mmCIF file of C-alpha atoms and ligand atoms in Angstrom:
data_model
loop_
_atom_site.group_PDB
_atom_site.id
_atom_site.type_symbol
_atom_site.label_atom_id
_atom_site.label_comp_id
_atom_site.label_asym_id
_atom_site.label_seq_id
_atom_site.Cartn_x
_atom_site.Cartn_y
_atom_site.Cartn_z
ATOM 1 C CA UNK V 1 6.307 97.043 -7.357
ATOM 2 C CA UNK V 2 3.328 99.062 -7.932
ATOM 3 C CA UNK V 3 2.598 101.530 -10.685
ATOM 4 C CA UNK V 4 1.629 104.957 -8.522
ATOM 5 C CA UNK V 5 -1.977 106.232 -9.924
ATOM 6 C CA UNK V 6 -2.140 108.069 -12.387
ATOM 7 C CA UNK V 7 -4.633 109.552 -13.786
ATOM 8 C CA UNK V 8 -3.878 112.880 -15.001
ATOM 9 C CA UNK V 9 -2.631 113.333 -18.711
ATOM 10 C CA UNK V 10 0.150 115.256 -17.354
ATOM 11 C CA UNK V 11 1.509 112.145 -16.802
ATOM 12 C CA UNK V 12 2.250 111.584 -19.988
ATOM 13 C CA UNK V 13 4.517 114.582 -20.028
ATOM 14 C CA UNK V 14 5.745 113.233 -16.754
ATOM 15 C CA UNK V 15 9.701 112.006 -16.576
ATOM 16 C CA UNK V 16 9.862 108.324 -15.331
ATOM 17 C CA UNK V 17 12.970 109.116 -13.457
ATOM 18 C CA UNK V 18 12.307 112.181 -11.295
ATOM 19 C CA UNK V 19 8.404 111.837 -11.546
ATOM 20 C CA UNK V 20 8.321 115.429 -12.448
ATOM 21 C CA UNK V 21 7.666 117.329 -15.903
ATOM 22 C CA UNK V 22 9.898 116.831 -18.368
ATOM 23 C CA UNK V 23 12.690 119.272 -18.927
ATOM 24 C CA UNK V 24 14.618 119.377 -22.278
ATOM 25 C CA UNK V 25 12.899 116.206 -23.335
ATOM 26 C CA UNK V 26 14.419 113.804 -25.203
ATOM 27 C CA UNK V 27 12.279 110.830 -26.940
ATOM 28 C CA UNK V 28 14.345 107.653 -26.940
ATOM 29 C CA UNK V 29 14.185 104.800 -29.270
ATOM 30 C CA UNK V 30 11.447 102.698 -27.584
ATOM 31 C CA UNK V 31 9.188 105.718 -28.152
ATOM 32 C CA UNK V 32 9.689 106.839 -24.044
ATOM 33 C CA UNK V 33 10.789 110.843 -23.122
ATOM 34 C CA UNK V 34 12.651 111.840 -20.091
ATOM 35 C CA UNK V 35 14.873 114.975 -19.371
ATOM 36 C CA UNK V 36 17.826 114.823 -21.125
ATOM 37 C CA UNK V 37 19.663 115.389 -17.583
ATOM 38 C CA UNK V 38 17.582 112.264 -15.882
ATOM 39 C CA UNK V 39 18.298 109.814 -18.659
ATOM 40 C CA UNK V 40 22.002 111.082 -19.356
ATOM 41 C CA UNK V 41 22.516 110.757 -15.491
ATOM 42 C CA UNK V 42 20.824 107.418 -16.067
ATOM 43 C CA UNK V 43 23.209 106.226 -18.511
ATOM 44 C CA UNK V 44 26.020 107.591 -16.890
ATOM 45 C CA UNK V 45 25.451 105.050 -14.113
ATOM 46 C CA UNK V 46 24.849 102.274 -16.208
ATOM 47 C CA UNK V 47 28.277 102.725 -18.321
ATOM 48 C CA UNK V 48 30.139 100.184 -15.759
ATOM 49 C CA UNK V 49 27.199 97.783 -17.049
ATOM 50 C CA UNK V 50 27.780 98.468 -20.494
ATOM 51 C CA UNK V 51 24.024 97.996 -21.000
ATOM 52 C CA UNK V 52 21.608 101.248 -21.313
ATOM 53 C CA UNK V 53 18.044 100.871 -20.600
ATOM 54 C CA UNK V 54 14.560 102.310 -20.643
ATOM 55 C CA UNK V 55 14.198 103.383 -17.018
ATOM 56 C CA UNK V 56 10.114 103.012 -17.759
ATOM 57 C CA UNK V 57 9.643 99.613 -20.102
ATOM 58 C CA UNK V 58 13.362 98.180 -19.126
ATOM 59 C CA UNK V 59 13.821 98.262 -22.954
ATOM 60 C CA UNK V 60 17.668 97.468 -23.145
ATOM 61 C CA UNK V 61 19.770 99.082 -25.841
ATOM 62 C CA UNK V 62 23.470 97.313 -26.334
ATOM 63 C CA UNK V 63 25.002 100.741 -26.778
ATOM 64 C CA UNK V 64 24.106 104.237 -25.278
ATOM 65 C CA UNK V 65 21.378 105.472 -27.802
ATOM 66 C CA UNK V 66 21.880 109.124 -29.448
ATOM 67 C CA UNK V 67 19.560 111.201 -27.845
ATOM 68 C CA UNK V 68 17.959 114.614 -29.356
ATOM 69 C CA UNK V 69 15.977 116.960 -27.979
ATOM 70 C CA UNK V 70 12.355 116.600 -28.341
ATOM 71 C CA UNK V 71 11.072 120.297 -29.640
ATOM 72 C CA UNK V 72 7.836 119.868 -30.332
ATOM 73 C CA UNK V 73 7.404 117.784 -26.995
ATOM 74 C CA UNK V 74 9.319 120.654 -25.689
ATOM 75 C CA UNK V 75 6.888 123.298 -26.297
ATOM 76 C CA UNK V 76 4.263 120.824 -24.895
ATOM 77 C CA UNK V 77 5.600 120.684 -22.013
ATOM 78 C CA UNK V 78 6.454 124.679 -21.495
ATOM 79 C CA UNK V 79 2.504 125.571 -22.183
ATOM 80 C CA UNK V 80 1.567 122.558 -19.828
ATOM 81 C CA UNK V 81 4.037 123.969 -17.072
ATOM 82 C CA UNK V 82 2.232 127.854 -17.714
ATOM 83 C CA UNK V 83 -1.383 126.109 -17.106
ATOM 84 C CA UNK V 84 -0.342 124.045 -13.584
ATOM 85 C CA UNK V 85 0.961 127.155 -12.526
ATOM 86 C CA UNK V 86 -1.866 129.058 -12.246
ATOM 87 C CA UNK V 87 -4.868 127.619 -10.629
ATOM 88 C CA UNK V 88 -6.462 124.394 -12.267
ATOM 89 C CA UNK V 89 -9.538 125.259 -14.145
ATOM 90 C CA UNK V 90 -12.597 124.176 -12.629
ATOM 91 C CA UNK V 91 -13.598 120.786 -14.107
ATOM 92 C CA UNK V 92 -17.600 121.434 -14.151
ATOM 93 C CA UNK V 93 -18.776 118.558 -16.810
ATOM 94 C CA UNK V 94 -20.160 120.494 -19.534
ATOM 95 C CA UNK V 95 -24.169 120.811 -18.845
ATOM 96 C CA UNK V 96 -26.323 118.886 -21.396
ATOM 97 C CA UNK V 97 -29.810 119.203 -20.077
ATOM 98 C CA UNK V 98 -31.470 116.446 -21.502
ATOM 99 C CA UNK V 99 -34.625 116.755 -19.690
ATOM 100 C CA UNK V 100 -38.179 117.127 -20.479
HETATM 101 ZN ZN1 LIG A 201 13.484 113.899 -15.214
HETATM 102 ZN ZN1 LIG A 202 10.822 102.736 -22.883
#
């Protein structure tokens, strides 16, 4: 299995489960955020197992971890969602003429 490439810092914001920005993110234990619907839905299907995981480092947790919502990761999230929807801003390198 492959890692897709990733290389924009939006990724970071990014919810291992449906690959898209996270919505009402939650930060679990093992320091990972997903939506709280993703991971719930997550959860909800590993129940029968009785074992809850990390669905991006396969961190396993013996019983289904409290999850809170992630405010400050929230707002994060809301101003990163305002900037992709308008265009992306140009990414001309900052000029530092060092020439003669
Ligand atoms: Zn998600
Ligand atoms: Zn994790």
């Amino acid at each position: 299995m492959a890692e897709p490439n990733v290389s924009l810092a939006q990724d970071e914001f990014s919810c291992s489960v449906c690959l898209d920005l996270l919505k009402d993110p939650v930060t679990i234990s093992c320091g990972h955020s997903f939506c709280m619907v993703c991971i719930n839905g997550f959860w909800d299907q590993e129940d029968q197992k009785k074992i809850y995981s990390c669905p991006h480092c396969r961190h396993t947790f013996t019983s289904r971890p409290v999850v809170s919502k992630n405010t400050m990761l929230a707002e994060v999230v809301e101003k990163l969602k305002k900037t992709r929807l308008q265009a992306a801003p140009p990414d001309h390198s900052s000029a530092d003429p060092e020439d003669v």
